[in-house]
């Protein structure tokens, strides 16, 4: 990619900030990641759509980023136009029992809006970091709730149809996955349908969920949330704890002492350190239990074409593979 030419063309659109070779470690909760060739931070919805249309027309690789709380970015970075949603897609409307919000709005903000409007249904999300868009992609969930329970429809952009609306069923939400992961849909805005509730009860549930989170997860250290999905009916954290992996370390990547399914960046960890540690965990859990752990965090880096396929490529290409049952 001719980085200077692409950046110049994007600047001339006047849609927001454009940076070249922007370190993605600045935009991920892991504080890990090499540079994005071009990083665009549009300041309104039309700007986001304009950039998406342009990168499609130019045939350029692109990647959308929210708060970067669920990604592991390669140390080599990404040769792509990385488009941020946090500034451009932050509008919202509260029309009880419905909240319509841009996909760059933080989940915690949505929870507070719901609480203020006397609405219930989003209490599960109070302690999940990240944006609404990231939460839709992963069907984020916690404390027995998940996004699928509240999403009514999503305004999306795709390379063929441009901007259009899909209903929740089309997104095929399942446990920590959705069609967003396989389909090049970009979520622009979502309609969430909640229910009238008792504000005091809602507040209490949120307080309880936040308290629980503080006690059970390393919230103060850089991390990307759960590293592996739960291989239901088992819990990844329990399996990893059983193999004695708490405190295991590769470089500055370390298995959290508080929650075994969290890897923390204990200083200047690299993506390679995290990958090494993930491989070791995955191999040992498989050897001892016969269960194959699948990553929940998404890999962003060279060679990807879909998170699942990418992980499989990484396991094998870099010598960390195992025989799948
Ligand atoms: C401490 C901690 C605790 C966590 N706890 C939980 C938890 O309890 N439950 C849970 O489910 N998750 C949890 N997570 C993971 C993460 O917070 C969620 O998955 C969150 O929804 C990701 O949002 P994000 O904006 O950070 O997405 P990002 O990390 O920026 O992006 C994640 C993926 O979504 C894509 N994406 C982002 N925005 C859009 C969009 N608008 N349209 C299309 N694709 C998009 C990106 O391309 C990327 O592939 C936790 C993370 C941390 C750090």
PDB file of C-alpha atoms and ligand atoms in Angstrom, residues 27 29-30 63-71 85-86 89 103-104 106-107 124 127-143 176 180-181 185-188 213 217-219 221-226 262 296 298-300 307, ligand 1:
ATOM      1  CA  UNK A  27      -5.641   1.531  20.872  1.00  0.00           C
ATOM      2  CA  UNK A  29      -6.485  -2.753  26.203  1.00  0.00           C
ATOM      3  CA  UNK A  30      -3.581  -5.266  26.019  1.00  0.00           C
ATOM      4  CA  UNK A  63     -10.309  -3.155   9.537  1.00  0.00           C
ATOM      5  CA  UNK A  64     -12.730  -1.579  11.985  1.00  0.00           C
ATOM      6  CA  UNK A  65     -11.737  -1.009  15.594  1.00  0.00           C
ATOM      7  CA  UNK A  66     -13.791  -0.050  18.642  1.00  0.00           C
ATOM      8  CA  UNK A  67     -12.023   0.151  21.981  1.00  0.00           C
ATOM      9  CA  UNK A  68      -9.640  -2.691  21.158  1.00  0.00           C
ATOM     10  CA  UNK A  69     -10.599  -4.698  24.258  1.00  0.00           C
ATOM     11  CA  UNK A  70     -11.045  -8.015  22.510  1.00  0.00           C
ATOM     12  CA  UNK A  71      -8.148  -8.156  20.059  1.00  0.00           C
ATOM     13  CA  UNK A  85     -15.738   4.057  15.596  1.00  0.00           C
ATOM     14  CA  UNK A  86     -15.319   5.711  18.964  1.00  0.00           C
ATOM     15  CA  UNK A  89     -20.462   6.628  15.979  1.00  0.00           C
ATOM     16  CA  UNK A 103     -21.803   1.394  17.520  1.00  0.00           C
ATOM     17  CA  UNK A 104     -19.001   3.488  19.014  1.00  0.00           C
ATOM     18  CA  UNK A 106     -19.466   2.385  25.214  1.00  0.00           C
ATOM     19  CA  UNK A 107     -21.490  -0.429  26.747  1.00  0.00           C
ATOM     20  CA  UNK A 124     -25.241  -7.858  32.568  1.00  0.00           C
ATOM     21  CA  UNK A 127     -18.735  -4.426  33.561  1.00  0.00           C
ATOM     22  CA  UNK A 128     -17.944  -5.352  29.951  1.00  0.00           C
ATOM     23  CA  UNK A 129     -15.477  -2.848  28.479  1.00  0.00           C
ATOM     24  CA  UNK A 130     -15.659  -1.821  24.838  1.00  0.00           C
ATOM     25  CA  UNK A 131     -18.133  -0.424  22.367  1.00  0.00           C
ATOM     26  CA  UNK A 132     -21.596  -1.517  21.292  1.00  0.00           C
ATOM     27  CA  UNK A 133     -20.141  -2.533  17.881  1.00  0.00           C
ATOM     28  CA  UNK A 134     -17.546  -4.863  19.407  1.00  0.00           C
ATOM     29  CA  UNK A 135     -20.244  -6.310  21.675  1.00  0.00           C
ATOM     30  CA  UNK A 136     -22.503  -7.076  18.704  1.00  0.00           C
ATOM     31  CA  UNK A 137     -19.754  -8.888  16.806  1.00  0.00           C
ATOM     32  CA  UNK A 138     -18.960 -11.179  19.746  1.00  0.00           C
ATOM     33  CA  UNK A 139     -22.497 -11.323  21.126  1.00  0.00           C
ATOM     34  CA  UNK A 140     -20.802 -10.158  24.320  1.00  0.00           C
ATOM     35  CA  UNK A 141     -22.231 -11.469  27.530  1.00  0.00           C
ATOM     36  CA  UNK A 142     -21.703 -11.816  31.261  1.00  0.00           C
ATOM     37  CA  UNK A 143     -23.613 -12.666  34.445  1.00  0.00           C
ATOM     38  CA  UNK A 176     -19.553 -15.426  21.597  1.00  0.00           C
ATOM     39  CA  UNK A 180     -20.625 -10.252  11.823  1.00  0.00           C
ATOM     40  CA  UNK A 181     -17.482 -12.368  12.227  1.00  0.00           C
ATOM     41  CA  UNK A 185     -20.725  -6.194   7.784  1.00  0.00           C
ATOM     42  CA  UNK A 186     -19.797  -3.092   9.704  1.00  0.00           C
ATOM     43  CA  UNK A 187     -22.264  -2.203  12.461  1.00  0.00           C
ATOM     44  CA  UNK A 188     -23.081   1.512  12.379  1.00  0.00           C
ATOM     45  CA  UNK A 213     -15.838  -8.290  38.519  1.00  0.00           C
ATOM     46  CA  UNK A 217     -10.676 -10.362  37.338  1.00  0.00           C
ATOM     47  CA  UNK A 218      -7.409  -8.418  36.932  1.00  0.00           C
ATOM     48  CA  UNK A 219      -9.190  -5.204  35.932  1.00  0.00           C
ATOM     49  CA  UNK A 221      -3.736  -4.684  34.473  1.00  0.00           C
ATOM     50  CA  UNK A 222      -3.620  -4.543  30.667  1.00  0.00           C
ATOM     51  CA  UNK A 223      -5.467  -7.560  29.253  1.00  0.00           C
ATOM     52  CA  UNK A 224      -8.048  -8.487  26.616  1.00  0.00           C
ATOM     53  CA  UNK A 225     -10.672 -10.225  28.735  1.00  0.00           C
ATOM     54  CA  UNK A 226     -11.187 -13.975  28.470  1.00  0.00           C
ATOM     55  CA  UNK A 262      -6.933 -13.947  31.618  1.00  0.00           C
ATOM     56  CA  UNK A 296     -12.245 -15.775  22.348  1.00  0.00           C
ATOM     57  CA  UNK A 298      -9.582 -12.049  17.972  1.00  0.00           C
ATOM     58  CA  UNK A 299      -6.253 -12.143  16.159  1.00  0.00           C
ATOM     59  CA  UNK A 300      -5.505  -9.122  14.008  1.00  0.00           C
ATOM     60  CA  UNK A 307     -10.504 -15.045  13.098  1.00  0.00           C
TER      61      UNK A 307
HETATM   62  C1  LIG B   1     -11.166  -6.677  31.448  1.00  0.00           C
HETATM   63  C2  LIG B   1     -12.026  -7.202  30.329  1.00  0.00           C
HETATM   64  C3  LIG B   1     -13.176  -7.905  30.629  1.00  0.00           C
HETATM   65  C4  LIG B   1     -14.002  -8.394  29.600  1.00  0.00           C
HETATM   66  N1  LIG B   1     -15.136  -9.072  29.934  1.00  0.00           N
HETATM   67  C5  LIG B   1     -15.950  -9.528  28.969  1.00  0.00           C
HETATM   68  C6  LIG B   1     -17.164 -10.215  29.308  1.00  0.00           C
HETATM   69  O1  LIG B   1     -17.518 -10.397  30.458  1.00  0.00           O
HETATM   70  N2  LIG B   1     -17.951 -10.646  28.291  1.00  0.00           N
HETATM   71  C7  LIG B   1     -17.611 -10.459  26.975  1.00  0.00           C
HETATM   72  O2  LIG B   1     -18.373 -10.869  26.103  1.00  0.00           O
HETATM   73  N3  LIG B   1     -16.471  -9.817  26.635  1.00  0.00           N
HETATM   74  C8  LIG B   1     -15.639  -9.347  27.593  1.00  0.00           C
HETATM   75  N4  LIG B   1     -14.486  -8.696  27.253  1.00  0.00           N
HETATM   76  C9  LIG B   1     -14.125  -8.559  25.829  1.00  0.00           C
HETATM   77  C10 LIG B   1     -14.587  -7.246  25.190  1.00  0.00           C
HETATM   78  O3  LIG B   1     -14.737  -6.265  26.161  1.00  0.00           O
HETATM   79  C11 LIG B   1     -15.899  -7.364  24.434  1.00  0.00           C
HETATM   80  O4  LIG B   1     -15.826  -8.378  23.453  1.00  0.00           O
HETATM   81  C12 LIG B   1     -16.265  -6.023  23.767  1.00  0.00           C
HETATM   82  O5  LIG B   1     -17.576  -6.108  23.345  1.00  0.00           O
HETATM   83  C13 LIG B   1     -15.339  -5.653  22.608  1.00  0.00           C
HETATM   84  O6  LIG B   1     -15.629  -4.322  22.185  1.00  0.00           O
HETATM   85  P1  LIG B   1     -14.507  -3.395  21.530  1.00  0.00           P
HETATM   86  O7  LIG B   1     -15.153  -2.130  21.128  1.00  0.00           O
HETATM   87  O8  LIG B   1     -13.348  -3.269  22.428  1.00  0.00           O
HETATM   88  O9  LIG B   1     -14.140  -4.258  20.253  1.00  0.00           O
HETATM   89  P2  LIG B   1     -12.700  -4.341  19.543  1.00  0.00           P
HETATM   90  O10 LIG B   1     -11.781  -5.115  20.423  1.00  0.00           O
HETATM   91  O11 LIG B   1     -12.271  -3.011  19.079  1.00  0.00           O
HETATM   92  O12 LIG B   1     -13.075  -5.233  18.274  1.00  0.00           O
HETATM   93  C14 LIG B   1     -13.419  -6.588  18.450  1.00  0.00           C
HETATM   94  C15 LIG B   1     -13.828  -7.166  17.079  1.00  0.00           C
HETATM   95  O13 LIG B   1     -15.037  -6.533  16.663  1.00  0.00           O
HETATM   96  C16 LIG B   1     -14.863  -5.871  15.404  1.00  0.00           C
HETATM   97  N5  LIG B   1     -15.640  -4.630  15.467  1.00  0.00           N
HETATM   98  C17 LIG B   1     -15.552  -3.636  16.371  1.00  0.00           C
HETATM   99  N6  LIG B   1     -16.483  -2.696  16.123  1.00  0.00           N
HETATM  100  C18 LIG B   1     -17.172  -3.120  15.037  1.00  0.00           C
HETATM  101  C19 LIG B   1     -18.260  -2.591  14.286  1.00  0.00           C
HETATM  102  N7  LIG B   1     -18.835  -1.423  14.618  1.00  0.00           N
HETATM  103  N8  LIG B   1     -18.718  -3.307  13.214  1.00  0.00           N
HETATM  104  C20 LIG B   1     -18.144  -4.477  12.870  1.00  0.00           C
HETATM  105  N9  LIG B   1     -17.097  -5.014  13.529  1.00  0.00           N
HETATM  106  C21 LIG B   1     -16.627  -4.347  14.613  1.00  0.00           C
HETATM  107  C22 LIG B   1     -13.377  -5.629  15.259  1.00  0.00           C
HETATM  108  O14 LIG B   1     -13.024  -5.584  13.905  1.00  0.00           O
HETATM  109  C23 LIG B   1     -12.804  -6.859  15.984  1.00  0.00           C
HETATM  110  O15 LIG B   1     -12.779  -7.969  15.115  1.00  0.00           O
HETATM  111  C24 LIG B   1     -13.648  -8.186  28.252  1.00  0.00           C
HETATM  112  C25 LIG B   1     -12.481  -7.460  27.942  1.00  0.00           C
HETATM  113  C26 LIG B   1     -11.674  -6.972  28.970  1.00  0.00           C
HETATM  114  C27 LIG B   1     -10.439  -6.191  28.631  1.00  0.00           C
END
